[in-house]
Amino acid sequence: MTTTETPDTLHRILDYSARADPYPLYAELRETPVALQEDGSYVISTYRELMGILHDPHLSSDVRNLSRPMPAAGGRATPSFINIDPPEHDRMRRLAMRHFGPPHTPGLVNSMRPDLTATVSSLIDDFAGKQQIDIVDDFAYPFPVTVICHLLGVPRGDEAQFHVWVNAIIDSLDYNPKTDPKEKLDNGLQAGKDLHQYLGGLLEPRHDRPGDDLLSRLATDDGPDGRMTDEEIISTANLLLIAGHETTVNLITNGMLTLLRHPQVLQRLRDEPDLVVPLVEELLRYEPPVHMIPWRAAYSDITVGDTVIPKGSQIMLMLASGSRDPDRFDDPDRFDPDRQDNQHLGFGSGIHLCFGGPMARLETQIALNELVRRLDNPRLVADPPPYRPSPVLRGPIHLHIEQS
Amino acid sequence: MSSADTLQAFKRDGRIVVVGASLAGLRAAEALRGEGFTGSLTMIGDELGEPYDRPPLSKQVLTGWVSAGDTALPRRRDIDAEWLLGVPADGLDLATNRVHLADDREVPFDRVLISTGVRARPWFVETEAALDGVFVVRTREDADGLQRAVAAGPSRVLVIGAGFTGSEIASICRERDIPVTVAELGPAPLVGALGAMIGEVAADMQRAHGVDLRCDVKVTRLEGDAQGRFRRAHFSDGSTLDADVAVVALGGIRNTEWLRDSGLAAGVWGIACDTGCRALDLNGLITDDIFVAGDVARCPNPIYEYRLISLEHWANAVEQAEVAAHNMVSAQADRWPHLSIPTFWSIQFGVNIKSVGVPTFADEVVVTQGSVPDHRFVAAYGYQGRVTAAVSFNNAKWLDHYRQLIETAAPFPPPCPTPDEPADAKPVPVDFPGPTLLAQGATVVVTGHDPSERRVTSVRQNRRR
Ligand SMILES: Cc1cc2nc3c(=O)[nH]c(=O)nc-3n(C[C@H](O)[C@H](O)[C@H](O)COP(=O)(O)OP(=O)(O)OC[C@H]3O[C@@H](n4cnc5c(N)ncnc54)[C@H](O)[C@@H]3O)c2cc1C
């Protein structure tokens, strides 16, 4: 199933000019649910096909299974569990989960509620007296970063330093050898090494003097699966730190933007704070922070619908497109916090279902509730706001608002 | 009156009776109201109290986590029904459309749903079954009694029958550090449901958790003391075992006896129906007003060659109930088929076991993913070269994929390797024990014409007597 227009559609999506509103292009993409690209990769864009492949054990997350190597595959340290397959993936994820959720650590996320609320409150206190607020710089960025640093045991004071690394890494995720300067890739690789070394330095002393943070617990825990090696701990911390940086930030910012574009919903949320729970689910469907998973590999031949994707092919999963598929969701382009049966792809699905999902949900719920409660008649300064470059982790780079 | 008018009138003022007021019955009643049925609804059940959930009875209730009384099924909506509880139905008259109750009352109906489920197969000697300390587990009262006996700290529990229920109970005893012996007539636990290879795995699991597992052996006698308390069991190999609690977990008996004279195709394997949950009569004719759902139903499925399949699966009871309810109040052209692929789950010895499809409908099985020694794997079942079922041990996230393989009759063994495929994965014969044993432990019975059994009797029955 190939059409000559399809490669254009993908490239138009990747182009920065589409960042503010890629959704019409996703609709175009969905006309061919499984689309072969000129370079031999496959783009999957419809809900049913995405669900199928996310639950297909032949879909590999390990880019070493690609027949055409990924540009940034060299120089990478131990991959984090997001990039490896079972059984190793399962073991690593279980080891990490022991400290993060049920059954061994139930209630961890919920127990963070008071701290999260306090952090949010104090950030909003600081808005006082400002003419303009940047929801990103003044709120949506510092909040999750503070949380993840605290959880991992990374000094908040080092933030300025690793922020640069994280940005360079994220920037290189969607590296395209045809259009991007090689420098972008090199910067990303170097930043990866620097971050790795930095985390190694933090981990080292925790073997002897463990604290109460995740790094310490990973360093000293012995469960039925044994203990993580230092390399594994570092790669896990790496993953959580990066994910904690760029996903929740975008979810909160996209959330505020969506509310400002739907003033009736904003008002309703102010009156019924409980609405925030389904509202965040709808947000994950309607304006998710992760738009695509660009690097998956066919471990064997994979049949999707009528198409056989040959072993070794690169597969791009257009999650945000699947969540707007009219074959799955009624009136998918409508933001409807009352939507029932909202099984979106905002956190993916299957074995790689977002590890931080429960925390991201809670952070965003608290953040949006407090923002609408305390902001006085907020207004967008520019619509659309300026976006970050990445088509993968999509969100505004700034979101300026004014209030009365 | 047009048929549409008749249907409207029926939906408005009709009389629907549900016999068997448990999971399938309640869900059907809720669905009927959800479909806009406003007529009279009567729920007939032989148990007292409101409908409750059974899976926790062999799990959370025995650990003491949840009390037997706290297992009431959540209500999805008000069903505004008349409840006739504590009395069994003992007859169904298709000529006059009446349900007869054991206390001689008669309940007339326009349409009836039969969801009388199964009951526990009791110990075969009545006096021995009546000993203090001998239990079955099907009802809330059973579970409550067993929970108390287990909480009293018995010196040893004997579980007779290593199907799902027996294995779950053994698991919980071990969790509570109570010595337990499991006696199984077949060669391994779960063998009737999942075959010999998985049976081995289940046997390893039990032994690794300190269960005294005895297979290929029959318990022949339960012995009591002068006070009528269970004390000792005798085995077919001549050995004996001292224990204070015996749990008889030999599967279920379908509650169809009360239909003996009804003219319906009802028997030990359940009540035959079409995919729309309409009951068949003895001659294979579809009835118009009699519907069946849940454990007592025997339903054809095209994926399994239209053979009649009885399932003791929670999800199946819910789905059939919804289909039956819909069809009861819908015109011919709007009826739904019940064609879903069965799913089942169990938790034992720290392992989450889940299946899709019908593992007993298979001739071969192969481990496709994961590691058997680690008790984390998926095994696919095949019948004549196509995938018909899959079971996962601590690996349930993949089952959706296998459901697709089953739906599309994908080739067996699945040809493409996965990253976590065991190096030595080879299909082996699935190896189920004979039909007598199957009927005792399995939660799925696939019935059909057995060509080796050359016995067919024509029973001509005239409905309008
Ligand atoms: C201990 C236990 C554990 C289980 N665990 C699991 C599990 O983990 N996973 C899973 O998928 N399934 C499990 N099941 C199976 C699941 O509970 C059944 O599939 C489900 O209860 C079937 O519902 P039903 O309404 O068809 O039948 P039932 O629940 O058997 O209900 C039938 C009702 O009809 C009543 N009745 C019978 N005859 C008459 C009559 N003549 N007149 C009036 N009333 C009558 C019965 O007393 C009963 O109340 C378990 C079952 C048990 C007993």
PDB file of N, CA and C in Angstrom, chain A residues 291-327:
ATOM      1  N   HIS A 291       4.080  12.591  20.463  1.00  0.00           N
ATOM      2  CA  HIS A 291       3.308  12.441  19.230  1.00  0.00           C
ATOM      3  C   HIS A 291       3.645  11.191  18.447  1.00  0.00           C
ATOM      4  N   MET A 292       4.875  10.750  18.555  1.00  0.00           N
ATOM      5  CA  MET A 292       5.227   9.555  17.768  1.00  0.00           C
ATOM      6  C   MET A 292       6.380   8.816  18.409  1.00  0.00           C
ATOM      7  N   ILE A 293       6.465   7.544  18.066  1.00  0.00           N
ATOM      8  CA  ILE A 293       7.641   6.756  18.434  1.00  0.00           C
ATOM      9  C   ILE A 293       8.344   6.478  17.114  1.00  0.00           C
ATOM     10  N   PRO A 294       9.431   7.210  16.849  1.00  0.00           N
ATOM     11  CA  PRO A 294      10.005   7.109  15.506  1.00  0.00           C
ATOM     12  C   PRO A 294      10.864   5.877  15.270  1.00  0.00           C
ATOM     13  N   TRP A 295      11.372   5.265  16.325  1.00  0.00           N
ATOM     14  CA  TRP A 295      12.339   4.195  16.105  1.00  0.00           C
ATOM     15  C   TRP A 295      11.924   2.883  16.709  1.00  0.00           C
ATOM     16  N   ARG A 296      11.154   2.139  15.966  1.00  0.00           N
ATOM     17  CA  ARG A 296      10.907   0.753  16.362  1.00  0.00           C
ATOM     18  C   ARG A 296      11.333  -0.117  15.185  1.00  0.00           C
ATOM     19  N   ALA A 297      11.616  -1.383  15.465  1.00  0.00           N
ATOM     20  CA  ALA A 297      12.136  -2.262  14.416  1.00  0.00           C
ATOM     21  C   ALA A 297      11.282  -3.522  14.301  1.00  0.00           C
ATOM     22  N   ALA A 298      11.171  -4.012  13.086  1.00  0.00           N
ATOM     23  CA  ALA A 298      10.495  -5.296  12.887  1.00  0.00           C
ATOM     24  C   ALA A 298      11.498  -6.406  13.199  1.00  0.00           C
ATOM     25  N   TYR A 299      11.247  -7.140  14.270  1.00  0.00           N
ATOM     26  CA  TYR A 299      12.174  -8.214  14.659  1.00  0.00           C
ATOM     27  C   TYR A 299      12.060  -9.394  13.688  1.00  0.00           C
ATOM     28  N   SER A 300      10.832  -9.682  13.263  1.00  0.00           N
ATOM     29  CA  SER A 300      10.565 -10.674  12.219  1.00  0.00           C
ATOM     30  C   SER A 300       9.649  -9.974  11.219  1.00  0.00           C
ATOM     31  N   ASP A 301       9.209 -10.689  10.213  1.00  0.00           N
ATOM     32  CA  ASP A 301       8.178 -10.111   9.350  1.00  0.00           C
ATOM     33  C   ASP A 301       6.936  -9.873  10.204  1.00  0.00           C
ATOM     34  N   ILE A 302       6.358  -8.696  10.082  1.00  0.00           N
ATOM     35  CA  ILE A 302       5.165  -8.383  10.875  1.00  0.00           C
ATOM     36  C   ILE A 302       3.998  -8.107   9.933  1.00  0.00           C
ATOM     37  N   THR A 303       2.892  -8.774  10.180  1.00  0.00           N
ATOM     38  CA  THR A 303       1.711  -8.521   9.359  1.00  0.00           C
ATOM     39  C   THR A 303       0.810  -7.523  10.069  1.00  0.00           C
ATOM     40  N   VAL A 304       0.548  -6.407   9.416  1.00  0.00           N
ATOM     41  CA  VAL A 304      -0.381  -5.423   9.956  1.00  0.00           C
ATOM     42  C   VAL A 304      -1.453  -5.206   8.901  1.00  0.00           C
ATOM     43  N   GLY A 305      -2.665  -5.555   9.222  1.00  0.00           N
ATOM     44  CA  GLY A 305      -3.715  -5.502   8.204  1.00  0.00           C
ATOM     45  C   GLY A 305      -3.298  -6.378   7.034  1.00  0.00           C
ATOM     46  N   ASP A 306      -3.229  -5.779   5.858  1.00  0.00           N
ATOM     47  CA  ASP A 306      -2.854  -6.553   4.670  1.00  0.00           C
ATOM     48  C   ASP A 306      -1.374  -6.413   4.332  1.00  0.00           C
ATOM     49  N   THR A 307      -0.660  -5.662   5.141  1.00  0.00           N
ATOM     50  CA  THR A 307       0.718  -5.353   4.794  1.00  0.00           C
ATOM     51  C   THR A 307       1.682  -6.224   5.592  1.00  0.00           C
ATOM     52  N   VAL A 308       2.681  -6.761   4.894  1.00  0.00           N
ATOM     53  CA  VAL A 308       3.744  -7.453   5.614  1.00  0.00           C
ATOM     54  C   VAL A 308       4.939  -6.514   5.694  1.00  0.00           C
ATOM     55  N   ILE A 309       5.321  -6.177   6.896  1.00  0.00           N
ATOM     56  CA  ILE A 309       6.482  -5.308   7.099  1.00  0.00           C
ATOM     57  C   ILE A 309       7.690  -6.223   7.269  1.00  0.00           C
ATOM     58  N   PRO A 310       8.650  -6.126   6.327  1.00  0.00           N
ATOM     59  CA  PRO A 310       9.745  -7.092   6.393  1.00  0.00           C
ATOM     60  C   PRO A 310      10.641  -6.879   7.613  1.00  0.00           C
ATOM     61  N   LYS A 311      11.171  -7.973   8.073  1.00  0.00           N
ATOM     62  CA  LYS A 311      12.137  -7.990   9.168  1.00  0.00           C
ATOM     63  C   LYS A 311      13.206  -6.909   8.972  1.00  0.00           C
ATOM     64  N   GLY A 312      13.534  -6.229  10.047  1.00  0.00           N
ATOM     65  CA  GLY A 312      14.595  -5.220   9.985  1.00  0.00           C
ATOM     66  C   GLY A 312      14.125  -3.831   9.594  1.00  0.00           C
ATOM     67  N   SER A 313      12.854  -3.696   9.205  1.00  0.00           N
ATOM     68  CA  SER A 313      12.365  -2.373   8.786  1.00  0.00           C
ATOM     69  C   SER A 313      12.225  -1.440   9.982  1.00  0.00           C
ATOM     70  N   GLN A 314      12.421  -0.161   9.698  1.00  0.00           N
ATOM     71  CA  GLN A 314      12.121   0.849  10.713  1.00  0.00           C
ATOM     72  C   GLN A 314      10.617   1.102  10.711  1.00  0.00           C
ATOM     73  N   ILE A 315      10.027   1.186  11.904  1.00  0.00           N
ATOM     74  CA  ILE A 315       8.592   1.434  12.004  1.00  0.00           C
ATOM     75  C   ILE A 315       8.373   2.680  12.840  1.00  0.00           C
ATOM     76  N   MET A 316       7.570   3.606  12.311  1.00  0.00           N
ATOM     77  CA  MET A 316       7.233   4.828  13.057  1.00  0.00           C
ATOM     78  C   MET A 316       5.789   4.726  13.505  1.00  0.00           C
ATOM     79  N   LEU A 317       5.575   4.898  14.795  1.00  0.00           N
ATOM     80  CA  LEU A 317       4.229   4.787  15.339  1.00  0.00           C
ATOM     81  C   LEU A 317       3.682   6.186  15.622  1.00  0.00           C
ATOM     82  N   MET A 318       2.672   6.570  14.889  1.00  0.00           N
ATOM     83  CA  MET A 318       2.131   7.923  15.026  1.00  0.00           C
ATOM     84  C   MET A 318       1.000   7.915  16.061  1.00  0.00           C
ATOM     85  N   LEU A 319       1.399   7.888  17.328  1.00  0.00           N
ATOM     86  CA  LEU A 319       0.416   7.728  18.405  1.00  0.00           C
ATOM     87  C   LEU A 319      -0.637   8.828  18.404  1.00  0.00           C
ATOM     88  N   ALA A 320      -0.200  10.075  18.231  1.00  0.00           N
ATOM     89  CA  ALA A 320      -1.147  11.195  18.320  1.00  0.00           C
ATOM     90  C   ALA A 320      -2.174  11.120  17.199  1.00  0.00           C
ATOM     91  N   SER A 321      -1.780  10.555  16.086  1.00  0.00           N
ATOM     92  CA  SER A 321      -2.714  10.375  14.981  1.00  0.00           C
ATOM     93  C   SER A 321      -3.745   9.302  15.328  1.00  0.00           C
ATOM     94  N   GLY A 322      -3.278   8.207  15.938  1.00  0.00           N
ATOM     95  CA  GLY A 322      -4.192   7.144  16.339  1.00  0.00           C
ATOM     96  C   GLY A 322      -5.238   7.637  17.327  1.00  0.00           C
ATOM     97  N   SER A 323      -4.850   8.533  18.209  1.00  0.00           N
ATOM     98  CA  SER A 323      -5.789   9.048  19.208  1.00  0.00           C
ATOM     99  C   SER A 323      -6.804  10.020  18.608  1.00  0.00           C
ATOM    100  N   ARG A 324      -6.595  10.393  17.348  1.00  0.00           N
ATOM    101  CA  ARG A 324      -7.574  11.252  16.684  1.00  0.00           C
ATOM    102  C   ARG A 324      -8.242  10.507  15.524  1.00  0.00           C
ATOM    103  N   ASP A 325      -8.220   9.189  15.586  1.00  0.00           N
ATOM    104  CA  ASP A 325      -8.773   8.395  14.484  1.00  0.00           C
ATOM    105  C   ASP A 325     -10.300   8.345  14.600  1.00  0.00           C
ATOM    106  N   PRO A 326     -11.004   8.870  13.598  1.00  0.00           N
ATOM    107  CA  PRO A 326     -12.473   8.880  13.686  1.00  0.00           C
ATOM    108  C   PRO A 326     -13.083   7.478  13.679  1.00  0.00           C
ATOM    109  N   ASP A 327     -12.322   6.479  13.256  1.00  0.00           N
ATOM    110  CA  ASP A 327     -12.852   5.118  13.322  1.00  0.00           C
ATOM    111  C   ASP A 327     -12.881   4.599  14.751  1.00  0.00           C
TER     112      ASP A 327
END
